[in-house]
Short mmCIF file of C-alpha atoms in Angstrom, two decimals:
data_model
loop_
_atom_site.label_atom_id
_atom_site.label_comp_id
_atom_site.label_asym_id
_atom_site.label_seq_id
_atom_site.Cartn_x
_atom_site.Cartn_y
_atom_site.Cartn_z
CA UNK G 157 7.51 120.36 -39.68
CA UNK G 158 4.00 119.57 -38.95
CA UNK G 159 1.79 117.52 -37.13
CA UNK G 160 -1.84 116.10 -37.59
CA UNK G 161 -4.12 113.38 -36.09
CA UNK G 162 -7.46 111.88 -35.06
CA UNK G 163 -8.69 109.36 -33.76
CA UNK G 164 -11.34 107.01 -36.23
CA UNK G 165 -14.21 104.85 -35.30
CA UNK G 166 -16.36 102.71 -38.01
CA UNK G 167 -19.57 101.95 -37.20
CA UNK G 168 -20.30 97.76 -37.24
CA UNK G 169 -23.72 96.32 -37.86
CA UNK G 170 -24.95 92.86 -38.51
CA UNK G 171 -25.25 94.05 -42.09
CA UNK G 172 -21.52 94.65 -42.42
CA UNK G 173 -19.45 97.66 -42.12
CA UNK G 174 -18.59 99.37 -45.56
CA UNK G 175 -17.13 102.90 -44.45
CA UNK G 176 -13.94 104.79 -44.98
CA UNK G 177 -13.09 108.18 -43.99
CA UNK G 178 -10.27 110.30 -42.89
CA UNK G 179 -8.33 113.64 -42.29
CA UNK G 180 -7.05 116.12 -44.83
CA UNK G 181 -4.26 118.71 -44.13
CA UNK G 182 -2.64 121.93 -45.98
CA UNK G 183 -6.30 122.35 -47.63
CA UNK G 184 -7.58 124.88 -49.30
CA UNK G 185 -10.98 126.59 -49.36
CA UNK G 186 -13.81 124.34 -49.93
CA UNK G 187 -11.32 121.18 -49.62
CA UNK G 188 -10.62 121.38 -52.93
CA UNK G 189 -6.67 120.79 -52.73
CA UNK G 190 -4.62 119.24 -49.89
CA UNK G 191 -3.26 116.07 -48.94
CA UNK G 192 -5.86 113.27 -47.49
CA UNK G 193 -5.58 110.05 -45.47
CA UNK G 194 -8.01 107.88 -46.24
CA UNK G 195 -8.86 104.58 -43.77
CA UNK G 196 -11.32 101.99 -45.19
CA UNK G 197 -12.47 99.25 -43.58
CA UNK G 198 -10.98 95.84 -45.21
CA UNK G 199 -15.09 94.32 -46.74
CA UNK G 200 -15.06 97.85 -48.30
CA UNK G 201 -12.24 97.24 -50.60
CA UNK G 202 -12.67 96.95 -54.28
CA UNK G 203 -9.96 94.33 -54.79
CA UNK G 204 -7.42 92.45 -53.31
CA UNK G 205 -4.90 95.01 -54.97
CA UNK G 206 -6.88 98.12 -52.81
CA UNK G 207 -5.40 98.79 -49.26
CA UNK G 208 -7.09 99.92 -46.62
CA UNK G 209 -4.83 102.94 -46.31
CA UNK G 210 -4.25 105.22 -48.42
CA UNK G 211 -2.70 108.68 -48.94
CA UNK G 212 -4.32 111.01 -51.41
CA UNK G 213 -2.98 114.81 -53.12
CA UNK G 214 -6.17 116.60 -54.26
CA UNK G 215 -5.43 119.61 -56.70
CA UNK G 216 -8.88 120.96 -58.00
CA UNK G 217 -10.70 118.01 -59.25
CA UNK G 218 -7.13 116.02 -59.79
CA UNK G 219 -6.81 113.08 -57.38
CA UNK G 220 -3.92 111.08 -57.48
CA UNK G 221 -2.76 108.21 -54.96
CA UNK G 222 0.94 108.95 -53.85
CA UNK G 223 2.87 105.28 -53.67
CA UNK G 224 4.08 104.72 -50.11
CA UNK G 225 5.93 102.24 -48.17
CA UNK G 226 3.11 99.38 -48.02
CA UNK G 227 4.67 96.56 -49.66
CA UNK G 228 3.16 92.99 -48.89
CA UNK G 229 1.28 92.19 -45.71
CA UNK G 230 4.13 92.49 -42.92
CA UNK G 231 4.14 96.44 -44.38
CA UNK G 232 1.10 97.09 -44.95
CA UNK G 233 -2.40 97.94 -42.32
CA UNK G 234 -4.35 94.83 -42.71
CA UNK G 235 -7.95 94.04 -41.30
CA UNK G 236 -9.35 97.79 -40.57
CA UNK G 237 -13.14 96.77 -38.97
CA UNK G 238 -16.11 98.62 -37.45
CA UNK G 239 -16.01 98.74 -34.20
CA UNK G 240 -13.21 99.38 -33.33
CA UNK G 241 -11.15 103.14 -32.40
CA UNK G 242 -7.83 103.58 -34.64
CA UNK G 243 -5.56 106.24 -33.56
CA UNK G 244 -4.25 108.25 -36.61
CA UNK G 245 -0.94 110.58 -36.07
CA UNK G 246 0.14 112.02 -39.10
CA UNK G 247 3.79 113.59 -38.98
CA UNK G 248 4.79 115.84 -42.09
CA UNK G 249 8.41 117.48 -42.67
CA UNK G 250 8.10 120.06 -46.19
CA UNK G 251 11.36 120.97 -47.71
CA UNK G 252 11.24 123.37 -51.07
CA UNK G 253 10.54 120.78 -53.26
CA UNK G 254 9.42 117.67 -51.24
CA UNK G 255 6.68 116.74 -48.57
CA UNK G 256 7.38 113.53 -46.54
CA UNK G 257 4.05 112.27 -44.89
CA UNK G 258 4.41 109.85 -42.13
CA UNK G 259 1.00 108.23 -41.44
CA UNK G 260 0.76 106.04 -37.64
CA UNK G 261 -2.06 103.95 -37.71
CA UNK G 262 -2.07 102.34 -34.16
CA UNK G 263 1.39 103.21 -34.38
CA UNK G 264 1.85 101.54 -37.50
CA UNK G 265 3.77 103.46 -40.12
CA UNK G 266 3.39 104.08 -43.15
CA UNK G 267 5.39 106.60 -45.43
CA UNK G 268 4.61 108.17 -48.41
CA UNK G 269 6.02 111.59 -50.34
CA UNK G 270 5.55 113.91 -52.44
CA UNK G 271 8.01 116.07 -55.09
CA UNK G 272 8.10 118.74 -56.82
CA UNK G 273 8.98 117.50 -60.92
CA UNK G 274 11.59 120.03 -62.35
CA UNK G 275 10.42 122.98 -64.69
CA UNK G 276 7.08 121.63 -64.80
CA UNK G 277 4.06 124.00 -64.40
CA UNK G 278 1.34 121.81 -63.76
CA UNK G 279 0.16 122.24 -60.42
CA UNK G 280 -0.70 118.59 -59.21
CA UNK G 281 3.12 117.87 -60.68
CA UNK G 282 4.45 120.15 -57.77
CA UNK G 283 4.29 120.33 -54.31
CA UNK G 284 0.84 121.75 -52.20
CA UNK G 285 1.52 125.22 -50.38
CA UNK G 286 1.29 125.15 -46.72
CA UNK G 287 -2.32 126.07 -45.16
CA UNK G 288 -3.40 126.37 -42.20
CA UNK G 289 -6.56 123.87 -43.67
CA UNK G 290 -7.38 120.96 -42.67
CA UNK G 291 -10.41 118.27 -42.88
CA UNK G 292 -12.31 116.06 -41.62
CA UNK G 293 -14.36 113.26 -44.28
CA UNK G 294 -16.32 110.65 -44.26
CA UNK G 295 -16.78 108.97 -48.48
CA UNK G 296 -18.59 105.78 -47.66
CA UNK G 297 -21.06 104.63 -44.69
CA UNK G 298 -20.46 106.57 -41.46
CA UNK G 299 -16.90 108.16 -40.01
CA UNK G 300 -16.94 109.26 -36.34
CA UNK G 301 -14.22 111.32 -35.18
CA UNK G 302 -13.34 111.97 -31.09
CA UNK G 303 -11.11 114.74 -31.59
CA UNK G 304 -8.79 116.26 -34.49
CA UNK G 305 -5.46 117.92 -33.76
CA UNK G 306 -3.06 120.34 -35.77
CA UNK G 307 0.35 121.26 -34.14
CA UNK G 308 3.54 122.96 -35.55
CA UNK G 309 6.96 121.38 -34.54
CA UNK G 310 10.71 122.33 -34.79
CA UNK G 311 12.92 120.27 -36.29
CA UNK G 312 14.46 119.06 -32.69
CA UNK G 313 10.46 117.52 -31.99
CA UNK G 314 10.37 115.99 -35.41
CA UNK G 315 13.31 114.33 -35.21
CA UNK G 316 12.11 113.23 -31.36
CA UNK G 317 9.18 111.47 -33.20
CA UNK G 318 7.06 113.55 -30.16
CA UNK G 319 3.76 111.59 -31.81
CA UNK G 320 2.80 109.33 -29.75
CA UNK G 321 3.07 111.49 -26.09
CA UNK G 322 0.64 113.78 -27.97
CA UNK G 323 -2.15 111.57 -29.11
CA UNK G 324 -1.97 109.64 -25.74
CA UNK G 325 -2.46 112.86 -23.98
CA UNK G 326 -5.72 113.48 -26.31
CA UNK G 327 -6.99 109.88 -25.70
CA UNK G 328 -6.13 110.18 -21.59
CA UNK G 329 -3.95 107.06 -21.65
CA UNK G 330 -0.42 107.62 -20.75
#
C-alpha cells in the first residue's frame, strides 16, 4: 500500500493555457517505466473523446492508457484551467498480480487498475515492480509543482483512506 501526491498549478495567459503535466510513481531509471498521472487543462484536449485525466503505464517506449472509472460527465474531472492549484493524492494498493490506482483530484476520484494477463511474458502485459521512483513532468506548456510526496501505508491506513489529512497538512489547511 502506497501513497503519492502533489499539488498542480497551470499557468493562464491571455493567449490561453495549453499545458498538462503530472506525477509518475514505481519508475525506473531514466523514467522509462512506471505508472503516470497525467492532468491537462480542458482547451488542450484533442477531442471531445480526450479527458483531462488520465492514467498512463510506461514500459520502455510502450505507453498504454489504463481504462478507469470516468464514465460521462457526473464521473469524470471536467474543466481543468490555468490558474488555478489542483491537489493530486494518489492512493495505490499492489497485490501479486494487480495494482489498483486511486487518483483524488480535488478530492475527486477516479480509479483505474492494472493486471497481470496469465502466462504471458510480455512485460507491458504484466504488472510494474515496485520502486522507490517517482516523477515529476511537465509534456505541454508549463507544469509548476509546490511540493511532491511519497509515503508507505499499512493496510489499516489504506483502508482509513488517511489521504486527505496528509495533503492538507502539506498545503497548511486543516
Amino acid at each position: 500500500y502506497y501513497m503519492f501526491g502533489t499539488t498542480i498549478f497551470f499557468n493562464s495567459s491571455t493567449d490561453g493555457t495549453q499545458a498538462a503535466g503530472g506525477i509518475g510513481f514505481f519508475t525506473g531509471l531514466g523514467g522509462d517505466n512506471g505508472y503516470y498521472i497525467e492532468l491537462q487543462t480542458t482547451n488542450n484536449l484533442a477531442n471531445k473523446d480526450d479527458k483531462e485525466v488520465k492514467i498512463w503505464k510506461h514500459y520502455g517506449s510502450q505507453r498504454i492508457r489504463l481504462s478507469d472509472s470516468q464514465k460521462g460527465v457526473a464521473k469524470s474531472f471536467n474543466g481543468l484551467y490555468g490558474g488555478t492549484s489542483y491537489k493530486v493524492d494518489v492512493k495505490v494498493k499492489r497485490t501479486a498480480t494487480k495494482v489498483v490506482i486511486d487518483v483524488y483530484i480535488n478530492n475527486l476520484r477516479i480509479t483505474a487498475s492494472d493486471t497481470t494477463v496469465a502466462g504471458t511474458t510480455d512485460p507491458i502485459k504484466t504488472i510494474l515492480p515496485t520502486t522507490s521512483g517517482m516523477a515529476m513532468f511537465s509534456s505541454t506548456g508549463k507544469t509548476n509543482f509546490d511540493y511532491i510526496y511519497a509515503i508507505p501505508l499499512t493496510q489499516a491506513q489504506y483502508v482509513k483512506s488517511a489521504v486527505f489529512p496528509i495533503s492538507r497538512s502539506m498545503t497548511g489547511t486543516h
